[in-house]
Each structure stands twice: as structure tokens, then as C-alpha cells.
mmCIF file of C-alpha atoms in Angstrom:
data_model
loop_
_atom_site.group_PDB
_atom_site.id
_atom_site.type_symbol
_atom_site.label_atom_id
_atom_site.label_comp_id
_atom_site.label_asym_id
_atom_site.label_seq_id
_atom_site.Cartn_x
_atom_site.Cartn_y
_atom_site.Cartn_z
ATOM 1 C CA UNK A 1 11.399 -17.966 18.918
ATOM 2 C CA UNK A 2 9.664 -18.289 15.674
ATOM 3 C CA UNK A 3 6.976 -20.281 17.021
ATOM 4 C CA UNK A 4 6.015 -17.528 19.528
ATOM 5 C CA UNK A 5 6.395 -14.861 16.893
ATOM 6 C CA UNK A 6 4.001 -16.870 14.949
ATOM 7 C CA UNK A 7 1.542 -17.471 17.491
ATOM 8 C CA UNK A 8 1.660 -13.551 18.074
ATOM 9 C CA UNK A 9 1.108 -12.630 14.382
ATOM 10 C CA UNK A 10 -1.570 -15.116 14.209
ATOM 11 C CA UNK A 11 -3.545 -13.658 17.330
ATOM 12 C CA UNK A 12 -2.998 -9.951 15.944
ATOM 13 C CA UNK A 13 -4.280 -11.020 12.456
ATOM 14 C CA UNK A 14 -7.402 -12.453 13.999
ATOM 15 C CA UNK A 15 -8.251 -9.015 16.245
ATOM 16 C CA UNK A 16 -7.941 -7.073 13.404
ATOM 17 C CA UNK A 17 -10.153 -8.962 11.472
ATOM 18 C CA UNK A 18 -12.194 -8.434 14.249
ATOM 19 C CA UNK A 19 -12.105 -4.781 13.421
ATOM 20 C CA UNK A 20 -14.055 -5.404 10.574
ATOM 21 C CA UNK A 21 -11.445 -3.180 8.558
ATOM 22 C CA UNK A 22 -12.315 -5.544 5.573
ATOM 23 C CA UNK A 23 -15.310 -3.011 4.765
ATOM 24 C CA UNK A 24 -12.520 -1.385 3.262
ATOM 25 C CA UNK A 25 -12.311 -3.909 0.956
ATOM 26 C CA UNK A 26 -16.209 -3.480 0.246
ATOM 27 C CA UNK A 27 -16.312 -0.046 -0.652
ATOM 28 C CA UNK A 28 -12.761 -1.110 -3.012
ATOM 29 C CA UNK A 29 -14.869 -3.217 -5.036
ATOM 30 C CA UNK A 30 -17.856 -1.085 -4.912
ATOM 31 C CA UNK A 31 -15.740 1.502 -6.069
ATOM 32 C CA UNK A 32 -13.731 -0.187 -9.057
ATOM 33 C CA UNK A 33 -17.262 -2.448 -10.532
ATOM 34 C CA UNK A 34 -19.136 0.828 -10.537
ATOM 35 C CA UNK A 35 -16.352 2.905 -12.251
ATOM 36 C CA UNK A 36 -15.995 0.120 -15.056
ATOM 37 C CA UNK A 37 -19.773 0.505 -16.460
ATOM 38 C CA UNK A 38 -18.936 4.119 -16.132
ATOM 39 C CA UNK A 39 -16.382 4.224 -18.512
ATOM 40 C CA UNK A 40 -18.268 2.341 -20.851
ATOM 41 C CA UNK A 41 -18.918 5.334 -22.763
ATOM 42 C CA UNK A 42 -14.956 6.191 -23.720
ATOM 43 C CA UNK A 43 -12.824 4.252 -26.267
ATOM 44 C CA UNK A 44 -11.484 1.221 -25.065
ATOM 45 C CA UNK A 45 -7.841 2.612 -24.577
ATOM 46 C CA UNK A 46 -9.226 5.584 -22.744
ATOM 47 C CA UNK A 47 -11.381 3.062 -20.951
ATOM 48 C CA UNK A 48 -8.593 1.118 -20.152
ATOM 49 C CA UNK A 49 -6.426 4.007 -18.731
ATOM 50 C CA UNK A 50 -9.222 5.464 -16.743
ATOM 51 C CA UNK A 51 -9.799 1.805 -14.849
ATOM 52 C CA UNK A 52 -5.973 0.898 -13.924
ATOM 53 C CA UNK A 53 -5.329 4.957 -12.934
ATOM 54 C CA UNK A 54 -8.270 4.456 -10.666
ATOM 55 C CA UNK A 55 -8.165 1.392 -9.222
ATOM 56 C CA UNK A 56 -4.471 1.332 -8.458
ATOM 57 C CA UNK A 57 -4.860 4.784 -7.097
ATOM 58 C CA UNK A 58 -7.706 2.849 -4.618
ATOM 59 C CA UNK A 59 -5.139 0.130 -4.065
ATOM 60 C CA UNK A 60 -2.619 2.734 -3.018
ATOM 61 C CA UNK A 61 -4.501 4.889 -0.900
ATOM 62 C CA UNK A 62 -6.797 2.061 1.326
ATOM 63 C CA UNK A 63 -3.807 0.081 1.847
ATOM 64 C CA UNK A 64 -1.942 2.731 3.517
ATOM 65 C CA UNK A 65 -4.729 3.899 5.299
ATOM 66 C CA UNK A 66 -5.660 0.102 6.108
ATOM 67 C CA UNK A 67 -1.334 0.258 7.448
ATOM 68 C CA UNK A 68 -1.646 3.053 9.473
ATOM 69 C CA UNK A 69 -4.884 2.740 11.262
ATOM 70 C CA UNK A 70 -3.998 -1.330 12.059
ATOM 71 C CA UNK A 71 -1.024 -0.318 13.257
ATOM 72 C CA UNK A 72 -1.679 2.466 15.359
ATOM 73 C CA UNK A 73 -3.952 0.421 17.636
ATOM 74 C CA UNK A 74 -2.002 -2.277 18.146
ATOM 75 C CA UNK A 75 0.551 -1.158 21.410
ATOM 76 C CA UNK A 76 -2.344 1.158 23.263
ATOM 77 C CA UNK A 77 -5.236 -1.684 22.770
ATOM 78 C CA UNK A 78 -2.777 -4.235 24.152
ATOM 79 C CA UNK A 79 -1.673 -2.003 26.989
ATOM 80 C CA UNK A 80 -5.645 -0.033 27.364
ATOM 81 C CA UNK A 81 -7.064 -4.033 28.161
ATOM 82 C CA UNK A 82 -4.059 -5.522 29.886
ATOM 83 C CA UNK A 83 -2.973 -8.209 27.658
ATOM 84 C CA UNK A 84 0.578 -6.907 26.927
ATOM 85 C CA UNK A 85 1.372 -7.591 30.563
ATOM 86 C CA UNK A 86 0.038 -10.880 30.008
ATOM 87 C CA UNK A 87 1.905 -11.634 27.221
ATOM 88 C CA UNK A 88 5.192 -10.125 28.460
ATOM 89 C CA UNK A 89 4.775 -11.951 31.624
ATOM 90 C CA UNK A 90 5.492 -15.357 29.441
ATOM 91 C CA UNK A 91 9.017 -16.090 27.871
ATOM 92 C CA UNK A 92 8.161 -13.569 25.013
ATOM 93 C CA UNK A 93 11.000 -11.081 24.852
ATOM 94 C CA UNK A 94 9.859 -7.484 23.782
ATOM 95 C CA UNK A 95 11.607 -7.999 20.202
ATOM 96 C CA UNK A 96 9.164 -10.808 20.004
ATOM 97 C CA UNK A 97 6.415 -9.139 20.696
ATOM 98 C CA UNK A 98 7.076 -6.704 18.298
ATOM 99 C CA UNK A 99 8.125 -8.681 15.132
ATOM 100 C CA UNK A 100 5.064 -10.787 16.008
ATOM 101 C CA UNK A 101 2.747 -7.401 16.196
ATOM 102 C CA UNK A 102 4.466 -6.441 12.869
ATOM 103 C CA UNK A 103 4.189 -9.964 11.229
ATOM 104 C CA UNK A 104 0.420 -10.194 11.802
ATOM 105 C CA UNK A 105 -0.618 -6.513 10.734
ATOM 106 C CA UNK A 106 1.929 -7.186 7.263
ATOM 107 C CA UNK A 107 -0.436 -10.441 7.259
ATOM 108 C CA UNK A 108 -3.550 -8.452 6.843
ATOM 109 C CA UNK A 109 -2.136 -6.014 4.293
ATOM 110 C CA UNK A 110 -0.868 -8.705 2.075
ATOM 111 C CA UNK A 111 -4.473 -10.343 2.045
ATOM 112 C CA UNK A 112 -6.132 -7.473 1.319
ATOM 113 C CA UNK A 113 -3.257 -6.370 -1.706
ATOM 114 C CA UNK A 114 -4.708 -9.293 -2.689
ATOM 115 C CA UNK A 115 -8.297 -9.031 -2.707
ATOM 116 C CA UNK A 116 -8.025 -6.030 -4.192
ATOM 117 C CA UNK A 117 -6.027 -6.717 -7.051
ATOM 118 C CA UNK A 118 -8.047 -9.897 -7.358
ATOM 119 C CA UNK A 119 -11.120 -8.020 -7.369
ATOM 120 C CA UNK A 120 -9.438 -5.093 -10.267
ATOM 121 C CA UNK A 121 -8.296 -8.321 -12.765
ATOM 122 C CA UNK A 122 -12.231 -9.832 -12.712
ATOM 123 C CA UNK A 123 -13.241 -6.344 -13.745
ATOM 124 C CA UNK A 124 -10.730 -5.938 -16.223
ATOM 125 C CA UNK A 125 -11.212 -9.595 -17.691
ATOM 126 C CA UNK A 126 -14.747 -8.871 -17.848
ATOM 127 C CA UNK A 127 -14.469 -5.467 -19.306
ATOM 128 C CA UNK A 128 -11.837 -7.074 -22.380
ATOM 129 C CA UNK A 129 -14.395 -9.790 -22.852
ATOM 130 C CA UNK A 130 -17.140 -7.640 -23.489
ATOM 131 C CA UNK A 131 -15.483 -5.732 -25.779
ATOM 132 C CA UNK A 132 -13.791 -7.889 -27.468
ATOM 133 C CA UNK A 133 -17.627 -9.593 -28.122
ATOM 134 C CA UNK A 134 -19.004 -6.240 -28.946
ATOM 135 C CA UNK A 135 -16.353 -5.332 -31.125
ATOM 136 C CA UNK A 136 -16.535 -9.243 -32.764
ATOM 137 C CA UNK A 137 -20.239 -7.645 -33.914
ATOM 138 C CA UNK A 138 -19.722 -4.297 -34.630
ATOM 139 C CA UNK A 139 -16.370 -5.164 -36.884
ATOM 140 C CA UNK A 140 -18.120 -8.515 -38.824
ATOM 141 C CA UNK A 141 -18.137 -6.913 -42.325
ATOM 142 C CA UNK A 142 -14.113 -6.215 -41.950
ATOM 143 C CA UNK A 143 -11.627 -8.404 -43.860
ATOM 144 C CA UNK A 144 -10.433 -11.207 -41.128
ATOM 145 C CA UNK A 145 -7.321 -9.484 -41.490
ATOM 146 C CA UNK A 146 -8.294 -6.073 -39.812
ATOM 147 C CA UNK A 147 -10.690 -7.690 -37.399
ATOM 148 C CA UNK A 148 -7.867 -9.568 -36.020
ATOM 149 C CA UNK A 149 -5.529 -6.348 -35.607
ATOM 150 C CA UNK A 150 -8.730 -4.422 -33.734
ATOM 151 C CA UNK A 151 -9.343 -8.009 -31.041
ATOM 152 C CA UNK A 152 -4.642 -7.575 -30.674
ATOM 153 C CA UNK A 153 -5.030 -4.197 -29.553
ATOM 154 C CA UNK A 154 -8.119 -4.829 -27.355
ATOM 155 C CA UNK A 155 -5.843 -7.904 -25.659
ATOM 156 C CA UNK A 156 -3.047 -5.522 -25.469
ATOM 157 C CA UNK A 157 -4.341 -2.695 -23.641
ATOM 158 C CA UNK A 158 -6.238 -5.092 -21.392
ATOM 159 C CA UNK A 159 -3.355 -7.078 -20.741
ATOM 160 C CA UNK A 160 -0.701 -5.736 -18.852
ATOM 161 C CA UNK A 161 1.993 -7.773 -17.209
ATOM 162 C CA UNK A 162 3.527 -4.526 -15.051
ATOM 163 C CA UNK A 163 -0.296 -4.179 -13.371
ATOM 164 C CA UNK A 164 1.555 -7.275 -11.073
ATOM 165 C CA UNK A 165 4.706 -5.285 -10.857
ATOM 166 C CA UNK A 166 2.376 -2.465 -9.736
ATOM 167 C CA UNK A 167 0.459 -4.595 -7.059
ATOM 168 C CA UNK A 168 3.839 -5.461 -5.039
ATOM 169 C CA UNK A 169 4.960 -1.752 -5.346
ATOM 170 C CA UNK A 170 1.829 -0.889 -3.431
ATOM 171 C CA UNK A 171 2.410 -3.679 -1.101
ATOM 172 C CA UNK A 172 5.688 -2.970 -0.041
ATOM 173 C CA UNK A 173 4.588 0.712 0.677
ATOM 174 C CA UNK A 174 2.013 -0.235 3.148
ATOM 175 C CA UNK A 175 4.407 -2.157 4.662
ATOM 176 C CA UNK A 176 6.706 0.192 4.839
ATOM 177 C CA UNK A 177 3.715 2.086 6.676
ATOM 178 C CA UNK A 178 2.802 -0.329 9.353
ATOM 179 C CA UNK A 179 6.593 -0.765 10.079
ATOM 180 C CA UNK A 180 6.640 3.029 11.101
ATOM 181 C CA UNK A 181 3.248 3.438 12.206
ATOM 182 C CA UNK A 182 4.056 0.309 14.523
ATOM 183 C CA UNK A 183 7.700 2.419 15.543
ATOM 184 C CA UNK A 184 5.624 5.674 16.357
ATOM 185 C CA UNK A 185 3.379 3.756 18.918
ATOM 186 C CA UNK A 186 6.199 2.553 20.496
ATOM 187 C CA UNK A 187 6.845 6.163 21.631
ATOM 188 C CA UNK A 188 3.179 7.665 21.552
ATOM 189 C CA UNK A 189 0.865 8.024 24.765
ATOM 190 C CA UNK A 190 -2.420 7.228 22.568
ATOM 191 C CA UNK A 191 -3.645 5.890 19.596
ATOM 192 C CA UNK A 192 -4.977 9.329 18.820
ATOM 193 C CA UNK A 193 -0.957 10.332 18.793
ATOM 194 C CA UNK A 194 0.338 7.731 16.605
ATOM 195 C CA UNK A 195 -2.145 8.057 13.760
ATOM 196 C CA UNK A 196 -1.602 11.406 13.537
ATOM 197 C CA UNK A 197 1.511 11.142 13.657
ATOM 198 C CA UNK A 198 2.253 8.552 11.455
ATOM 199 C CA UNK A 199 -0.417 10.306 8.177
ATOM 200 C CA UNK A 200 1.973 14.187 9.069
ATOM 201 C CA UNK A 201 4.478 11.768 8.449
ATOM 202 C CA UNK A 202 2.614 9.842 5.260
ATOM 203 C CA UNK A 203 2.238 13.366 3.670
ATOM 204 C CA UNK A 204 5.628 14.808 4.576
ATOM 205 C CA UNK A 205 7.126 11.307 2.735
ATOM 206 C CA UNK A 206 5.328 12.334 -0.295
ATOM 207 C CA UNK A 207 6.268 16.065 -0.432
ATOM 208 C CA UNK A 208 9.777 15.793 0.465
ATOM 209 C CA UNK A 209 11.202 14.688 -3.070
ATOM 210 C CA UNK A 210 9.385 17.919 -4.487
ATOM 211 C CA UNK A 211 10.651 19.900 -2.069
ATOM 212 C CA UNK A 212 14.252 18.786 -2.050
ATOM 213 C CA UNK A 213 14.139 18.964 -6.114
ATOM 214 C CA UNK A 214 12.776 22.511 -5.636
ATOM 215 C CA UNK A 215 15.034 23.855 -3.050
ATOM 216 C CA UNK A 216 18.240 21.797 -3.752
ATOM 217 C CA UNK A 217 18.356 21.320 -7.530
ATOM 218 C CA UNK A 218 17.012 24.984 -8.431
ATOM 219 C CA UNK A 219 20.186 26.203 -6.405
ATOM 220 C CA UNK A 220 18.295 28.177 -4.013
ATOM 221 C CA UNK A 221 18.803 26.811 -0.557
ATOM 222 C CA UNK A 222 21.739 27.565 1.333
ATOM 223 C CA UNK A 223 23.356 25.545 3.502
ATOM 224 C CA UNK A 224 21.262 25.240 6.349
ATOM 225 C CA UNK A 225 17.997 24.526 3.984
ATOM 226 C CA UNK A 226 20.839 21.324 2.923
ATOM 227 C CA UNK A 227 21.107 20.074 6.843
ATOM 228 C CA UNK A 228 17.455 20.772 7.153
ATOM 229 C CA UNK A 229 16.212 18.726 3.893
ATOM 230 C CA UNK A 230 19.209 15.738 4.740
ATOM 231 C CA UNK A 231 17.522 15.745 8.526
ATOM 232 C CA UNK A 232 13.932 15.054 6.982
ATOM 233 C CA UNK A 233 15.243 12.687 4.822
ATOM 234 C CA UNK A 234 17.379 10.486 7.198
ATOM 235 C CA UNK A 235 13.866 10.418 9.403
ATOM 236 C CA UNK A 236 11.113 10.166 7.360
ATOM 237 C CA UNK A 237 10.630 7.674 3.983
ATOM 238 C CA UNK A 238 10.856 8.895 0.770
ATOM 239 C CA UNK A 239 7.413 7.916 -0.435
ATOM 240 C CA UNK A 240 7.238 9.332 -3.879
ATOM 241 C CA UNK A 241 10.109 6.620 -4.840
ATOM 242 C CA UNK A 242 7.160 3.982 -4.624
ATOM 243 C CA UNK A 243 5.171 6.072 -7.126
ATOM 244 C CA UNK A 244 5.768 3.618 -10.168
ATOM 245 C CA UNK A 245 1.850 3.016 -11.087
ATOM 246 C CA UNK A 246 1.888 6.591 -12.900
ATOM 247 C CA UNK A 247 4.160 5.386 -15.792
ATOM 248 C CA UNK A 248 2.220 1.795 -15.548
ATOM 249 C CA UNK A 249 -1.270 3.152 -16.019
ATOM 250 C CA UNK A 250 0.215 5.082 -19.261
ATOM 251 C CA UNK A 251 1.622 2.416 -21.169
ATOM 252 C CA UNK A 252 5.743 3.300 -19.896
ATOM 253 C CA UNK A 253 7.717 0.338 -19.182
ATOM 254 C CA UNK A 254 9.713 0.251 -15.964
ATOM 255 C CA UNK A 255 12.715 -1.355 -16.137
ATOM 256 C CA UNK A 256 13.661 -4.455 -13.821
ATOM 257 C CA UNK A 257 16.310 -2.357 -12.119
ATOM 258 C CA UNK A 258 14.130 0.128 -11.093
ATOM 259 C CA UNK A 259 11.469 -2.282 -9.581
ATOM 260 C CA UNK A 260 14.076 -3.971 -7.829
ATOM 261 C CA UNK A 261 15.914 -0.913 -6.244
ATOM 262 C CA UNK A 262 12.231 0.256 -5.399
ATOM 263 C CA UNK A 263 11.797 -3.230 -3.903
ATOM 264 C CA UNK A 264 15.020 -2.883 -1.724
ATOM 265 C CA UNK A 265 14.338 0.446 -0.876
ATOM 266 C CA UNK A 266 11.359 -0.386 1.166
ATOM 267 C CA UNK A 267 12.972 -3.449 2.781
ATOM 268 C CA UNK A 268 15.629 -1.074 4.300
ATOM 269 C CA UNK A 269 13.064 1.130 5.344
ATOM 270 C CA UNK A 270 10.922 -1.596 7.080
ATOM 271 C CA UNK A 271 14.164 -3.152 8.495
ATOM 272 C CA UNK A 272 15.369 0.545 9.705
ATOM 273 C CA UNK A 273 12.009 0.783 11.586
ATOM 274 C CA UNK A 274 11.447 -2.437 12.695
ATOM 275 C CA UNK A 275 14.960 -2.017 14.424
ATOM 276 C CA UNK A 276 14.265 1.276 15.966
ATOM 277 C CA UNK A 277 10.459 -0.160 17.117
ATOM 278 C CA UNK A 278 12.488 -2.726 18.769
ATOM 279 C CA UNK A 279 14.944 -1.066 20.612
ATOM 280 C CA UNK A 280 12.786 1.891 22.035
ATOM 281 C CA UNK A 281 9.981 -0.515 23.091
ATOM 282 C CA UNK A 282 12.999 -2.427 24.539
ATOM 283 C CA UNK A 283 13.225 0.240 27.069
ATOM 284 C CA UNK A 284 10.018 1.127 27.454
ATOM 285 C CA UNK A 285 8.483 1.259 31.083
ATOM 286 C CA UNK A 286 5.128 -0.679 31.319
#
């Protein structure tokens, strides 16, 4: 079982490579080189700020748009051209053909998390270097004392051990957004359906802690604006829980509780929709 489940991941990863959807990754680095000679001009902790807010922000958004548009070709391509009859017709059961789909499309977003994030610490490693050099030069006539203090808090605002905590946050959430883009196509009639679908359902994740804080926690909703919010929130993720690079980019620490019951949160979700993927696909005419 695992064997065919890998063969199936491996074969996905390799069409959507095919894609080309790396040219995400392009305009990524593009976009995070070109904002760090921009920034030149601030001070080096505004500097700093500026670069993690934006290129975690990039990290967030193309990885969930890399999730949902991988994902929401993966059932109609397979059943436009064929090959999921061909496939099916072999002893893969349905489940494996799913978990396999899943497996390789989670492959390509954890490759490109890190790519990214590989691409954001050169920048930033470059960008302390340099100023650690120009401010070497600028600071020689200062007692060794004070020069020393001014390099520590260059290190320290271009060092920043929760920037990894902030990487796997982001990861997890594009997971969590193949798992139920993948779940929607199992349903949908078109590719066309499912991505639409699946970004009304990307923007009602984000909204729906606002809303519920608004409507629930003000006291103003009665009780069927209660059933209403608990029905959108049994169905669709709560996506502002994964929002943890805010208080990262300025300077809060998040506690190791926290990360982990953000962590766990988006395992449940994948597992819920992984599950649900499953079953409907199970039954499924073909």
C-alpha cells in the first residue's frame, strides 16, 4: 500500500513540475532581492521589519495560491485525459489514489516552503553583513565598547530564531489548503468549480474569526446568528489561527504552546479533509 501511494505521489509531483508553477518561485525571489536594496534607505530595525513583514507575507500568500491551484487540477486532469481509469483499473484502491494525489501535491509545497525561505535567509544574511561592514566604518572612531553594542543589535534584529517557527506555520497552512482544495474536487464538475470554490472558501477562513468576535463576543447575535456562525465553523478552517508571522515580524515571542496547538490544529484539519476526500471519492461514479 505504501509503495503504490508512493509511486502515485511521485508521478503527481513530477506533472506538476511540469506545470512550470515554480515561476512562482521566480517572481518570490524577484520580489524579496528587489525589496531588500529598497529598504536600504530606512534604519536597520525598520529595514529589518519591512523585509520579514514582506517576505513572509509572499511566503504566505504564493504558497496557498501554489495549494489551491495544484490541487484543483489534479481529479479533472486525471479524469479530462483518461489516466484515472487507468490507474483505478490496477490494484490501487480509491483511498490510495487519493492519499497518493495528496502526498505528491504536499511534496511540492514543502519544496517550495523551502526555496522560499531559503531564498529570504541569503537576503537577510547578506543584508546583516553589509551592514554590519558599513556600520564597522561608519562607527571606527567609537570606543570598542559601543561599537560592539551597535554590531549586537545589528545580529539581533537580523537574527531571529521564530522566522523558522514562522516558515512551518506557513507550511502547514498550505497544506491545510491542498487537503481541502483536493476534498472540493472530489465533488466539483470542473477545475473552474473547485478553485473557486476552494479561494470563497480561503477568504471565508480568514474572515470568520472577525466575524464570530464581532457578532458573538459584542453580544449582538441571537441565537440563530450562533447556529449560523457554529455551521461555518464546523465546515470551513479557521485560517486566521495560522496568522502567527504578525507578532514574529514585530519582535513578540510566541510561546511553544501556541506553535504547537497551531501545529495540531492544522493536522486535524488536513486529517478531517483528507477523510472526507476519501470517502466521497469512494463513492464517486467514474
Amino acid at each position: 500500500m505504501t509503495r503504490r501511494i508512493a509511486a502515485i505521489a511521485a508521478t503527481t509531483w513530477t506533472e506538476l513540475v511540469r506545470l512550470k508553477v515554480f515561476y512562482f518561485l521566480v517572481i518570490f525571489a524577484l520580489l524579496v532581492i528587489g525589496n531588500s536594496f529598497f529598504l536600504a534607505r530606512f534604519s536597520f530595525e525598520e529595514e529589518f521589519q519591512m523585509l520579514k513583514d514582506i517576505a513572509l507575507g509572499a511566503m504566505g500568500i504564493f504558497s496557498s495560491l501554489l495549494a489551491i491551484l495544484a490541487a484543483a487540477t489534479l481529479l479533472p486532469k486525471d479524469i479530462e485525459d483518461r489516466t484515472i481509469y487507468t490507474i483505478l483499473a490496477k490494484p490501487v484502491s480509491r483511498t490510495e489514489y487519493i492519499l497518493g494525489k495528496l502526498g505528491g501535491v504536499l511534496l511540492l509545497l514543502t519544496l517550495a516552503v523551502l526555496l522560499m525561505g531559503a531564498v529570504f535567509a541569503v537576503v537577510l544574511v547578506l543584508r546583516t553583513q553589509t551592514l554590519l561592514h558599513a556600520a564597522q566604518i561608519e562607527m571606527a572612531s567609537l570606543p570598542a565598547a559601543e561599537l560592539q553594542n551597535a554590531l549586537d543589535k545589528i545580529r539581533s534584529a537580523g537574527h531571529d530564531p521564530d522566522l523558522f517557527a514562522a516558515g512551518i506555520v506557513i507550511l502547514v497552512k498550505a497544506w491545510l489548503l491542498a487537503a481541502l482544495t483536493l476534498f472540493i474536487s472530489t465533488f466539483a464538475s470542473s477545475t473552474i468549480f473547485t478553485t473557486i470554490t476552494a479561494f470563497a472558501a480561503y477568504f471565508i477562513g480568514h474572515l470568520q474569526a472577525t466575524a464570530r468576535e464581532y457578532w458573538l463576543a459584542a453580544g449582538e447575535g441571537g441565537f440563530g446568528t450562533k447556529v449560523l456562525m457554529a455551521g461555518i465553523s464546523l465546515v470551513f478552517p479557521d485560517l486566521q489561527a495560522f496568522n502567527l508571522t504578525d507578532s514574529i515580524v514585530t519582535g513578540v515571542d510566541i510561546p511553544a504552546g501556541l506553535l504547537m496547538k497551531t501545529l495540531a490544529l492544522g493536522a486535524a484539519y488536513i486529517a478531517v479533509y483528507t477523510a472526507l476526500a476519501a470517502a466521497v471519492f469512494h463513492n464517486r461514479e467514474l
